[in-house]
mmCIF file of C-alpha atoms in Angstrom:
data_model
loop_
_atom_site.group_PDB
_atom_site.id
_atom_site.type_symbol
_atom_site.label_atom_id
_atom_site.label_comp_id
_atom_site.label_asym_id
_atom_site.label_seq_id
_atom_site.Cartn_x
_atom_site.Cartn_y
_atom_site.Cartn_z
ATOM 1 C CA MET H 1 60.277 124.462 21.306
ATOM 2 C CA SER H 2 56.972 124.135 19.138
ATOM 3 C CA VAL H 3 55.660 121.871 16.359
ATOM 4 C CA SER H 4 53.156 123.006 13.893
ATOM 5 C CA LEU H 5 51.428 120.729 11.122
ATOM 6 C CA TRP H 6 50.924 122.238 7.002
ATOM 7 C CA LYS H 7 48.625 119.705 5.931
ATOM 8 C CA ASN H 8 46.296 119.987 2.392
ATOM 9 C CA CYS H 9 48.804 121.268 0.015
ATOM 10 C CA THR H 10 50.155 121.037 -3.065
ATOM 11 C CA LEU H 11 53.485 120.820 -2.456
ATOM 12 C CA ALA H 12 56.407 122.832 -5.072
ATOM 13 C CA PRO H 13 59.242 121.765 -2.721
ATOM 14 C CA THR H 14 61.922 123.685 -5.640
ATOM 15 C CA ALA H 15 59.854 125.560 -7.273
ATOM 16 C CA GLN H 16 59.824 123.119 -10.220
ATOM 17 C CA PRO H 17 56.744 122.014 -12.134
ATOM 18 C CA ASP H 18 58.343 118.202 -13.001
ATOM 19 C CA GLU H 19 58.196 117.888 -9.330
ATOM 20 C CA LEU H 20 55.037 118.863 -7.184
ATOM 21 C CA ILE H 21 53.668 116.524 -4.328
ATOM 22 C CA THR H 22 49.879 116.522 -3.825
ATOM 23 C CA GLN H 23 47.820 116.080 -0.568
ATOM 24 C CA ALA H 24 51.478 116.496 1.471
ATOM 25 C CA CYS H 25 51.761 118.048 4.648
ATOM 26 C CA ILE H 26 54.834 120.542 6.165
ATOM 27 C CA VAL H 27 55.986 119.616 9.878
ATOM 28 C CA VAL H 28 58.079 122.975 11.245
ATOM 29 C CA LYS H 29 59.823 122.685 14.347
ATOM 30 C CA ASP H 30 60.357 126.213 15.773
ATOM 31 C CA ASP H 31 62.107 127.817 12.737
ATOM 32 C CA GLN H 32 62.630 124.822 10.369
ATOM 33 C CA ILE H 33 61.355 122.159 8.366
ATOM 34 C CA GLN H 34 61.635 119.271 10.311
ATOM 35 C CA TRP H 35 58.949 116.317 7.896
ATOM 36 C CA LEU H 36 57.871 117.001 3.899
ATOM 37 C CA GLY H 37 55.353 114.760 1.706
ATOM 38 C CA PRO H 38 52.388 113.341 1.749
ATOM 39 C CA LEU H 39 50.468 113.003 4.190
ATOM 40 C CA ASP H 40 49.560 109.888 4.524
ATOM 41 C CA GLN H 41 52.690 108.855 5.158
ATOM 42 C CA LEU H 42 53.635 111.366 8.090
ATOM 43 C CA PRO H 43 55.619 109.795 10.831
ATOM 44 C CA VAL H 44 53.221 109.235 13.526
ATOM 45 C CA SER H 45 56.171 110.738 15.861
ATOM 46 C CA TYR H 46 54.327 114.283 14.397
ATOM 47 C CA GLN H 47 50.945 113.271 13.532
ATOM 48 C CA THR H 48 49.831 115.381 17.525
ATOM 49 C CA PRO H 49 51.297 118.784 16.741
ATOM 50 C CA HIS H 50 50.903 121.578 18.956
ATOM 51 C CA GLN H 51 48.971 123.553 15.478
ATOM 52 C CA THR H 52 48.077 122.630 12.930
ATOM 53 C CA HIS H 53 46.671 124.719 9.897
ATOM 54 C CA ASP H 54 45.011 123.869 6.648
ATOM 55 C CA LEU H 55 46.612 125.431 3.512
ATOM 56 C CA GLN H 56 42.762 124.274 1.779
ATOM 57 C CA GLY H 57 44.559 122.201 -1.320
ATOM 58 C CA ARG H 58 46.799 126.160 -1.729
ATOM 59 C CA LEU H 59 50.313 125.449 -3.537
ATOM 60 C CA VAL H 60 52.907 125.424 -1.894
ATOM 61 C CA THR H 61 56.353 126.944 -2.975
ATOM 62 C CA PRO H 62 59.590 127.885 -1.193
ATOM 63 C CA GLY H 63 59.661 132.246 -0.047
ATOM 64 C CA LEU H 64 60.930 134.089 -3.600
ATOM 65 C CA VAL H 65 64.406 135.633 -3.282
ATOM 66 C CA ASP H 66 64.989 139.549 -4.424
ATOM 67 C CA CYS H 67 68.606 139.620 -4.986
ATOM 68 C CA HIS H 68 69.378 142.595 -5.944
ATOM 69 C CA THR H 69 67.680 145.884 -4.786
ATOM 70 C CA HIS H 70 68.511 149.594 -3.672
ATOM 71 C CA LEU H 71 65.455 150.177 -1.541
ATOM 72 C CA VAL H 72 67.098 152.750 0.833
ATOM 73 C CA PHE H 73 66.929 156.044 -0.976
ATOM 74 C CA GLY H 74 65.486 159.298 -0.605
ATOM 75 C CA GLY H 75 63.088 161.128 -3.857
ATOM 76 C CA HIS H 76 62.327 159.985 -6.818
ATOM 77 C CA ARG H 77 63.625 160.918 -10.619
ATOM 78 C CA ALA H 78 59.993 160.715 -12.600
ATOM 79 C CA ARG H 79 61.210 163.753 -14.428
ATOM 80 C CA GLU H 80 64.042 162.134 -15.587
ATOM 81 C CA PHE H 81 61.727 159.400 -16.824
ATOM 82 C CA ALA H 82 59.868 162.359 -18.764
ATOM 83 C CA LEU H 83 63.513 163.058 -20.262
ATOM 84 C CA ARG H 84 64.480 159.976 -21.296
ATOM 85 C CA LEU H 85 60.861 159.480 -22.699
ATOM 86 C CA ALA H 86 61.933 162.401 -24.389
ATOM 87 C CA GLY H 87 64.734 161.109 -26.347
ATOM 88 C CA ALA H 88 67.731 161.907 -24.051
ATOM 89 C CA SER H 89 69.818 158.145 -22.813
ATOM 90 C CA TYR H 90 71.006 157.465 -20.076
ATOM 91 C CA THR H 91 73.959 157.633 -20.150
ATOM 92 C CA GLU H 92 73.369 161.487 -21.600
ATOM 93 C CA ILE H 93 71.453 162.318 -18.067
ATOM 94 C CA ALA H 94 74.300 160.853 -15.959
ATOM 95 C CA GLN H 95 76.681 163.273 -17.597
ATOM 96 C CA GLN H 96 74.157 165.887 -17.527
ATOM 97 C CA GLY H 97 74.401 165.228 -13.357
ATOM 98 C CA GLY H 98 71.484 163.741 -13.277
ATOM 99 C CA GLY H 99 71.095 159.782 -12.610
ATOM 100 C CA ILE H 100 72.396 158.893 -9.490
ATOM 101 C CA VAL H 101 73.758 162.103 -8.389
ATOM 102 C CA SER H 102 70.551 162.998 -8.051
ATOM 103 C CA THR H 103 69.408 160.517 -5.385
ATOM 104 C CA VAL H 104 72.358 160.741 -3.882
ATOM 105 C CA ASN H 105 71.349 163.816 -3.424
ATOM 106 C CA ALA H 106 68.482 163.325 -1.821
ATOM 107 C CA THR H 107 69.472 160.772 0.293
ATOM 108 C CA ARG H 108 71.982 162.972 2.125
ATOM 109 C CA SER H 109 69.376 164.918 3.027
ATOM 110 C CA LEU H 110 66.654 162.871 4.762
ATOM 111 C CA SER H 111 66.852 161.661 8.393
ATOM 112 C CA GLU H 112 67.784 157.786 8.985
ATOM 113 C CA ASP H 113 63.870 157.851 10.298
ATOM 114 C CA ALA H 114 62.569 159.605 7.301
ATOM 115 C CA LEU H 115 64.703 156.330 4.803
ATOM 116 C CA TYR H 116 63.928 154.194 7.047
ATOM 117 C CA HIS H 117 59.552 154.926 6.492
ATOM 118 C CA GLN H 118 59.860 155.360 2.194
ATOM 119 C CA ALA H 119 62.235 152.062 2.979
ATOM 120 C CA LEU H 120 59.493 150.432 4.270
ATOM 121 C CA ARG H 121 56.762 150.977 2.196
ATOM 122 C CA ARG H 122 58.872 149.516 -0.862
ATOM 123 C CA LEU H 123 60.377 145.884 1.264
ATOM 124 C CA HIS H 124 56.146 145.568 2.266
ATOM 125 C CA ALA H 125 55.271 145.635 -1.158
ATOM 126 C CA LEU H 126 57.806 142.101 -1.863
ATOM 127 C CA MET H 127 56.689 140.820 1.662
ATOM 128 C CA HIS H 128 53.047 140.653 0.520
ATOM 129 C CA GLU H 129 53.973 139.254 -3.046
ATOM 130 C CA GLY H 130 55.861 137.039 -0.970
ATOM 131 C CA VAL H 131 59.529 137.723 -0.999
ATOM 132 C CA THR H 132 61.557 135.881 2.104
ATOM 133 C CA ALA H 133 64.232 137.162 1.817
ATOM 134 C CA VAL H 134 66.053 140.120 -0.201
ATOM 135 C CA GLU H 135 69.509 142.408 -0.705
ATOM 136 C CA ILE H 136 69.510 145.623 -0.640
ATOM 137 C CA LYS H 137 72.203 147.635 -1.452
ATOM 138 C CA SER H 138 73.798 150.937 -0.032
ATOM 139 C CA GLY H 139 75.048 153.126 -2.710
ATOM 140 C CA TYR H 140 73.432 156.587 -3.182
ATOM 141 C CA GLY H 141 74.884 158.370 -0.115
ATOM 142 C CA LEU H 142 78.892 158.036 -1.527
ATOM 143 C CA ASP H 143 80.308 159.507 1.797
ATOM 144 C CA LEU H 144 80.421 157.450 5.504
ATOM 145 C CA GLU H 145 78.005 159.257 7.400
ATOM 146 C CA SER H 146 75.770 158.574 4.599
ATOM 147 C CA GLU H 147 76.581 155.276 3.704
ATOM 148 C CA ALA H 148 76.176 154.227 7.183
ATOM 149 C CA LYS H 149 73.189 155.801 7.624
ATOM 150 C CA ALA H 150 71.304 153.861 4.455
ATOM 151 C CA LEU H 151 73.211 150.357 5.494
ATOM 152 C CA ARG H 152 71.533 151.259 9.511
ATOM 153 C CA VAL H 153 68.393 151.428 7.887
ATOM 154 C CA ALA H 154 68.379 147.949 6.139
ATOM 155 C CA ARG H 155 69.388 146.256 9.598
ATOM 156 C CA ARG H 156 67.240 147.939 11.267
ATOM 157 C CA LEU H 157 64.523 146.806 8.604
ATOM 158 C CA ALA H 158 65.940 143.299 9.414
ATOM 159 C CA GLN H 159 65.114 143.919 13.071
ATOM 160 C CA ASN H 160 61.952 145.257 12.545
ATOM 161 C CA CYS H 161 60.414 142.734 9.847
ATOM 162 C CA PRO H 162 59.755 138.886 9.482
ATOM 163 C CA VAL H 163 62.047 138.804 6.777
ATOM 164 C CA THR H 164 66.165 137.498 5.347
ATOM 165 C CA ILE H 165 67.640 141.114 4.530
ATOM 166 C CA SER H 166 71.481 140.971 3.503
ATOM 167 C CA THR H 167 73.746 143.961 2.881
ATOM 168 C CA THR H 168 75.550 144.776 0.231
ATOM 169 C CA PHE H 169 78.380 148.144 0.364
ATOM 170 C CA LEU H 170 78.338 149.692 -3.425
ATOM 171 C CA GLY H 171 80.407 153.428 -1.565
ATOM 172 C CA ALA H 172 81.436 152.650 -5.205
ATOM 173 C CA HIS H 173 78.086 152.512 -7.490
ATOM 174 C CA ALA H 174 78.753 156.761 -8.693
ATOM 175 C CA LEU H 175 81.340 159.661 -8.358
ATOM 176 C CA PRO H 176 79.596 161.936 -6.430
ATOM 177 C CA PRO H 177 80.178 165.697 -6.757
ATOM 178 C CA GLU H 178 82.823 166.988 -4.876
ATOM 179 C CA TYR H 179 85.162 164.437 -6.209
ATOM 180 C CA THR H 180 84.295 165.717 -9.558
ATOM 181 C CA GLY H 181 87.742 164.345 -12.010
ATOM 182 C CA ARG H 182 89.167 162.594 -9.011
ATOM 183 C CA ALA H 183 87.678 159.138 -8.981
ATOM 184 C CA ASN H 184 90.712 157.275 -7.836
ATOM 185 C CA GLU H 185 90.861 159.441 -4.861
ATOM 186 C CA TYR H 186 87.395 158.529 -4.494
ATOM 187 C CA ILE H 187 88.058 155.379 -4.100
ATOM 188 C CA ASP H 188 91.371 155.330 -1.572
ATOM 189 C CA LEU H 189 88.185 156.446 0.438
ATOM 190 C CA VAL H 190 85.839 153.508 -0.158
ATOM 191 C CA CYS H 191 88.775 150.918 0.400
ATOM 192 C CA ASP H 192 91.203 152.715 2.972
ATOM 193 C CA VAL H 193 87.850 154.870 5.217
ATOM 194 C CA MET H 194 84.993 153.682 4.791
ATOM 195 C CA MET H 195 84.376 149.696 3.819
ATOM 196 C CA PRO H 196 86.777 148.758 7.006
ATOM 197 C CA GLN H 197 84.674 150.851 9.077
ATOM 198 C CA LEU H 198 81.474 150.425 8.296
ATOM 199 C CA ALA H 199 82.136 146.852 7.805
ATOM 200 C CA ALA H 200 84.146 147.006 11.787
ATOM 201 C CA GLU H 201 80.528 147.781 12.634
ATOM 202 C CA GLY H 202 78.813 144.708 11.226
ATOM 203 C CA LEU H 203 77.553 146.641 8.871
ATOM 204 C CA ILE H 204 77.958 144.800 5.707
ATOM 205 C CA ASP H 205 77.288 141.255 4.154
ATOM 206 C CA ALA H 206 79.030 141.860 1.045
ATOM 207 C CA VAL H 207 80.759 144.228 -1.053
ATOM 208 C CA ASP H 208 78.861 145.542 -4.444
ATOM 209 C CA VAL H 209 80.964 147.452 -7.583
ATOM 210 C CA PHE H 210 79.396 149.750 -10.162
ATOM 211 C CA CYS H 211 82.244 148.790 -13.497
ATOM 212 C CA GLU H 212 81.345 150.507 -16.329
ATOM 213 C CA HIS H 213 82.669 154.124 -17.812
ATOM 214 C CA ILE H 214 80.206 156.350 -16.671
ATOM 215 C CA ALA H 215 81.406 154.769 -13.636
ATOM 216 C CA PHE H 216 84.641 152.394 -12.106
ATOM 217 C CA ASN H 217 87.113 150.967 -14.172
ATOM 218 C CA LEU H 218 88.665 147.738 -14.150
ATOM 219 C CA ALA H 219 91.802 148.741 -12.312
ATOM 220 C CA GLN H 220 89.821 150.517 -9.690
ATOM 221 C CA SER H 221 87.101 148.191 -9.815
ATOM 222 C CA GLU H 222 89.382 145.771 -8.861
ATOM 223 C CA ARG H 223 90.962 147.958 -6.244
ATOM 224 C CA VAL H 224 87.808 147.705 -4.178
ATOM 225 C CA PHE H 225 87.641 143.953 -4.725
ATOM 226 C CA LYS H 226 90.825 143.868 -3.146
ATOM 227 C CA THR H 227 90.213 145.487 -0.025
ATOM 228 C CA ALA H 228 87.282 143.145 0.042
ATOM 229 C CA GLN H 229 88.826 140.344 -0.124
ATOM 230 C CA SER H 230 91.290 141.500 3.057
ATOM 231 C CA LEU H 231 88.078 141.457 5.025
ATOM 232 C CA GLY H 232 87.165 138.299 4.635
ATOM 233 C CA LEU H 233 83.901 139.862 2.339
ATOM 234 C CA PRO H 234 82.277 138.109 -0.546
ATOM 235 C CA VAL H 235 81.631 140.500 -3.456
ATOM 236 C CA LYS H 236 79.494 141.354 -6.792
ATOM 237 C CA MET H 237 79.890 143.312 -9.535
ATOM 238 C CA HIS H 238 77.205 145.934 -11.817
ATOM 239 C CA ALA H 239 79.017 144.387 -14.899
ATOM 240 C CA GLU H 240 78.435 144.702 -18.934
ATOM 241 C CA GLN H 241 75.470 146.597 -18.626
ATOM 242 C CA LEU H 242 76.021 149.521 -21.164
ATOM 243 C CA SER H 243 79.409 147.774 -22.871
ATOM 244 C CA ASN H 244 81.816 145.363 -21.718
ATOM 245 C CA MET H 245 84.676 146.789 -19.935
ATOM 246 C CA GLY H 246 85.309 142.823 -18.977
ATOM 247 C CA GLY H 247 83.961 143.076 -15.964
ATOM 248 C CA SER H 248 82.725 139.883 -14.730
ATOM 249 C CA VAL H 249 85.580 138.329 -15.454
ATOM 250 C CA LEU H 250 87.424 139.947 -13.486
ATOM 251 C CA ALA H 251 84.597 139.966 -10.774
ATOM 252 C CA SER H 252 85.015 135.495 -11.738
ATOM 253 C CA LYS H 253 88.896 136.292 -10.582
ATOM 254 C CA TYR H 254 87.833 136.719 -7.426
ATOM 255 C CA GLN H 255 84.813 134.338 -6.786
ATOM 256 C CA ALA H 256 82.128 136.808 -7.178
ATOM 257 C CA LEU H 257 78.420 135.711 -5.245
ATOM 258 C CA SER H 258 77.353 137.243 -8.656
ATOM 259 C CA THR H 259 77.628 139.420 -11.698
ATOM 260 C CA ASP H 260 74.901 141.666 -12.774
ATOM 261 C CA HIS H 261 72.616 142.941 -15.845
ATOM 262 C CA LEU H 262 74.880 141.729 -18.233
ATOM 263 C CA GLU H 263 73.187 142.847 -22.031
ATOM 264 C CA PHE H 264 75.995 142.864 -23.172
ATOM 265 C CA LEU H 265 78.588 140.082 -21.437
ATOM 266 C CA ASP H 266 80.361 137.817 -23.994
ATOM 267 C CA GLU H 267 81.659 134.243 -23.680
ATOM 268 C CA ALA H 268 84.707 134.513 -22.339
ATOM 269 C CA GLY H 269 82.793 135.988 -19.703
ATOM 270 C CA ILE H 270 80.729 133.744 -19.170
ATOM 271 C CA LEU H 271 83.083 130.436 -19.250
ATOM 272 C CA ALA H 272 84.997 132.570 -16.308
ATOM 273 C CA MET H 273 81.522 133.287 -14.007
ATOM 274 C CA LYS H 274 80.789 128.870 -14.915
ATOM 275 C CA GLN H 275 84.647 128.574 -13.803
ATOM 276 C CA ALA H 276 83.863 130.605 -10.429
ATOM 277 C CA GLY H 277 80.724 129.734 -9.909
ATOM 278 C CA THR H 278 79.896 132.644 -10.068
ATOM 279 C CA VAL H 279 76.005 133.662 -10.777
ATOM 280 C CA ALA H 280 74.628 135.860 -13.690
ATOM 281 C CA VAL H 281 71.181 137.860 -12.491
ATOM 282 C CA LEU H 282 69.168 139.201 -14.747
ATOM 283 C CA LEU H 283 67.627 142.662 -14.554
ATOM 284 C CA PRO H 284 64.384 143.190 -16.845
ATOM 285 C CA GLY H 285 62.719 146.043 -14.835
ATOM 286 C CA ALA H 286 65.577 147.696 -15.819
ATOM 287 C CA PHE H 287 65.850 147.241 -19.341
ATOM 288 C CA TYR H 288 62.044 147.585 -19.626
ATOM 289 C CA PHE H 289 62.730 150.974 -17.726
ATOM 290 C CA LEU H 290 65.427 151.846 -20.202
ATOM 291 C CA ARG H 291 64.308 150.795 -23.365
ATOM 292 C CA GLU H 292 67.276 148.892 -24.090
ATOM 293 C CA THR H 293 68.296 146.206 -27.194
ATOM 294 C CA GLN H 294 70.567 145.042 -25.926
ATOM 295 C CA LEU H 295 69.785 141.626 -24.516
ATOM 296 C CA PRO H 296 71.723 139.550 -22.263
ATOM 297 C CA PRO H 297 73.093 136.254 -24.259
ATOM 298 C CA ILE H 298 70.788 133.966 -22.887
ATOM 299 C CA GLU H 299 71.667 130.892 -24.998
ATOM 300 C CA LEU H 300 74.990 131.219 -23.870
ATOM 301 C CA LEU H 301 74.550 130.926 -19.867
ATOM 302 C CA ARG H 302 72.365 128.342 -20.863
ATOM 303 C CA ARG H 303 74.808 126.633 -23.107
ATOM 304 C CA HIS H 304 77.572 127.181 -20.561
ATOM 305 C CA GLN H 305 74.707 125.982 -17.746
ATOM 306 C CA VAL H 306 75.508 128.866 -15.508
ATOM 307 C CA PRO H 307 72.329 129.901 -13.132
ATOM 308 C CA MET H 308 70.801 133.377 -14.162
ATOM 309 C CA ALA H 309 68.665 135.049 -11.162
ATOM 310 C CA ILE H 310 65.991 137.414 -11.938
ATOM 311 C CA SER H 311 64.949 140.492 -9.080
ATOM 312 C CA THR H 312 63.634 143.662 -9.266
ATOM 313 C CA ASP H 313 66.270 145.619 -8.597
ATOM 314 C CA SER H 314 64.282 148.203 -7.491
ATOM 315 C CA ASN H 315 65.983 152.026 -7.847
ATOM 316 C CA PRO H 316 64.731 154.856 -8.418
ATOM 317 C CA GLY H 317 66.374 155.577 -11.961
ATOM 318 C CA THR H 318 66.595 152.646 -14.433
ATOM 319 C CA SER H 319 64.187 150.002 -11.994
ATOM 320 C CA PRO H 320 61.294 151.511 -9.895
ATOM 321 C CA CYS H 321 59.870 148.164 -9.538
ATOM 322 C CA THR H 322 58.568 146.349 -6.175
ATOM 323 C CA SER H 323 56.594 143.672 -8.024
ATOM 324 C CA LEU H 324 58.683 140.232 -7.775
ATOM 325 C CA LEU H 325 55.992 138.772 -9.643
ATOM 326 C CA LEU H 326 56.036 141.377 -12.755
ATOM 327 C CA THR H 327 59.563 140.926 -13.025
ATOM 328 C CA MET H 328 58.894 137.206 -13.101
ATOM 329 C CA ASN H 329 56.183 137.328 -16.695
ATOM 330 C CA MET H 330 59.476 140.313 -18.047
ATOM 331 C CA ALA H 331 61.948 138.017 -17.761
ATOM 332 C CA SER H 332 59.994 135.797 -19.633
ATOM 333 C CA THR H 333 58.241 137.766 -22.584
ATOM 334 C CA LEU H 334 61.102 139.884 -22.572
ATOM 335 C CA PHE H 335 63.944 137.595 -21.947
ATOM 336 C CA ARG H 336 62.858 134.461 -23.539
ATOM 337 C CA LEU H 337 63.155 132.862 -19.988
ATOM 338 C CA SER H 338 61.533 129.624 -19.923
ATOM 339 C CA VAL H 339 58.476 128.765 -16.585
ATOM 340 C CA PRO H 340 61.102 126.470 -14.980
ATOM 341 C CA GLU H 341 63.979 129.012 -15.584
ATOM 342 C CA VAL H 342 62.337 131.934 -13.524
ATOM 343 C CA LEU H 343 60.382 129.705 -11.029
ATOM 344 C CA ALA H 344 64.412 128.723 -10.186
ATOM 345 C CA GLY H 345 65.515 132.395 -10.460
ATOM 346 C CA VAL H 346 63.683 134.012 -8.193
ATOM 347 C CA THR H 347 64.255 130.747 -5.556
ATOM 348 C CA GLN H 348 67.533 128.735 -5.775
ATOM 349 C CA HIS H 349 69.590 130.608 -8.230
ATOM 350 C CA ALA H 350 68.626 133.845 -6.459
ATOM 351 C CA ALA H 351 69.326 131.939 -2.937
ATOM 352 C CA ARG H 352 72.611 130.861 -4.758
ATOM 353 C CA ALA H 353 73.779 135.300 -5.815
ATOM 354 C CA LEU H 354 71.883 136.530 -2.047
ATOM 355 C CA GLY H 355 75.166 134.329 -0.335
ATOM 356 C CA HIS H 356 72.859 133.885 3.216
ATOM 357 C CA PRO H 357 73.705 130.301 5.459
ATOM 358 C CA ASP H 358 69.848 130.618 6.340
ATOM 359 C CA VAL H 359 67.784 131.219 2.461
ATOM 360 C CA THR H 360 68.159 128.078 -0.061
ATOM 361 C CA GLY H 361 65.368 128.331 -1.959
ATOM 362 C CA GLN H 362 63.400 124.766 -1.496
ATOM 363 C CA LEU H 363 62.109 123.471 1.023
ATOM 364 C CA ALA H 364 63.746 120.471 2.924
ATOM 365 C CA ILE H 365 64.723 119.074 6.167
ATOM 366 C CA GLY H 366 67.131 121.286 7.926
ATOM 367 C CA HIS H 367 66.292 124.187 6.155
ATOM 368 C CA LYS H 368 64.666 127.775 7.339
ATOM 369 C CA ALA H 369 60.636 127.170 6.914
ATOM 370 C CA ASP H 370 60.035 129.861 4.355
ATOM 371 C CA PHE H 371 57.249 129.336 1.790
ATOM 372 C CA VAL H 372 54.790 131.401 0.345
ATOM 373 C CA ALA H 373 50.999 129.470 -0.019
ATOM 374 C CA TRP H 374 49.592 130.396 -3.805
ATOM 375 C CA ASP H 375 46.141 130.590 -4.849
ATOM 376 C CA ILE H 376 46.536 129.646 -7.789
ATOM 377 C CA ASP H 377 46.588 126.095 -10.216
ATOM 378 C CA ASP H 378 49.784 125.494 -12.130
ATOM 379 C CA LEU H 379 52.988 127.184 -11.281
ATOM 380 C CA ALA H 380 52.544 128.752 -14.275
ATOM 381 C CA GLU H 381 50.711 131.106 -12.713
ATOM 382 C CA LEU H 382 53.730 132.528 -10.952
ATOM 383 C CA VAL H 383 54.701 134.299 -14.368
ATOM 384 C CA TYR H 384 51.796 134.317 -16.069
ATOM 385 C CA TRP H 385 49.694 137.327 -14.947
ATOM 386 C CA MET H 386 50.175 140.102 -14.044
ATOM 387 C CA GLY H 387 48.514 142.295 -10.801
ATOM 388 C CA LEU H 388 46.194 139.760 -9.930
ATOM 389 C CA GLU H 389 46.892 138.810 -6.476
ATOM 390 C CA ARG H 390 47.996 135.421 -5.899
ATOM 391 C CA CYS H 391 49.759 135.189 -2.654
ATOM 392 C CA ALA H 392 47.663 133.828 0.297
ATOM 393 C CA LEU H 393 49.765 133.104 2.929
ATOM 394 C CA VAL H 394 53.833 133.374 3.778
ATOM 395 C CA VAL H 395 54.982 131.638 6.343
ATOM 396 C CA ARG H 396 59.021 133.527 7.316
ATOM 397 C CA HIS H 397 61.263 131.467 9.708
ATOM 398 C CA GLY H 398 57.528 128.892 10.862
ATOM 399 C CA ALA H 399 55.516 132.437 11.906
ATOM 400 C CA ILE H 400 53.031 133.728 8.887
ATOM 401 C CA SER H 401 54.844 137.223 8.156
ATOM 402 C CA VAL H 402 51.638 137.854 5.521
ATOM 403 C CA ASP H 403 48.293 136.435 5.419
ATOM 404 C CA ARG H 404 45.761 137.215 3.248
ATOM 405 C CA ARG H 405 43.139 134.161 3.193
ATOM 406 C CA SER H 406 40.615 136.339 3.281
ATOM 407 C CA VAL H 407 40.926 139.537 1.532
#
């Protein structure tokens, strides 16, 4: 067992500006926090550690959590981006065989190794900005072989990279071309074949569904949830992004970890989420990239005290973003979230949406030692700057995973 002392920092254990500890230190034993607080209160038993690290006055927060990504995919959709700039809508592109289906074709054609190396580059970008936990969804394979391939890539990333990864099965992401006009039959495949087999192989941590008029209806979504429930898997939902179909109410019925997007969410959905303890995951990158005008109901979410998480939604079609820090700025400028709300949205609330037992989004005794030392003077700088390197050091499970102090 190894004990390390990380000293000479300003500590923000909950990433909140009103809870700072100056001249602070953290004691880590193996991969867990054993003590934290002012250095002059350090217990005698921890004053002779195996290793001492001087953080040189940096501001330290919990590791950031990106709780909604689609990092494993093939190709890109830059041409569709150009079409949208020329006036085509997301719905029109999808109806013409573009959108998710075009990425499905690219993903199916690539080997597991090729998908791994493409996703690895995107994951590294997140890690170098202080992200220590990530959700990765499937959903660009849409057949058993390709969905399994994507989920294996996500597991391989978790094995090879110092970052916590939760995998989410999103087989009900879109209707594959071979099932055109046969949505119920495809849901049969998802529920009767794909989900049970992938769960048996240990590839699934949670299950998601895209409930929308261009994807799957409430009855089909509920079939997915019932199957997940029978397999003991928690659920999530892409809900109320383009219209209000009542997906959030349905997801809350199954105690969903989160419902995500939510531009068209109404008060009934918010009340259901509040009662179920479901997190609202806001995705400003997609809102920005699609040039949407319908804002999520932020004031109603505040009024009913539904926790709001923030995530990149990193994906090739609607949010080709690998910067959670930029997403944080978007959440403040586009959605008018306050600095404390944004910081909670990428730590505590994002951790809750992730649903991983090792990820709490807070620094406390007994928690995993996942933290970031930043070259900033004020927590607001994490939301304020756009593009400026601020991440000096990332520690994940007590070990340095990213060190940019000499860059």
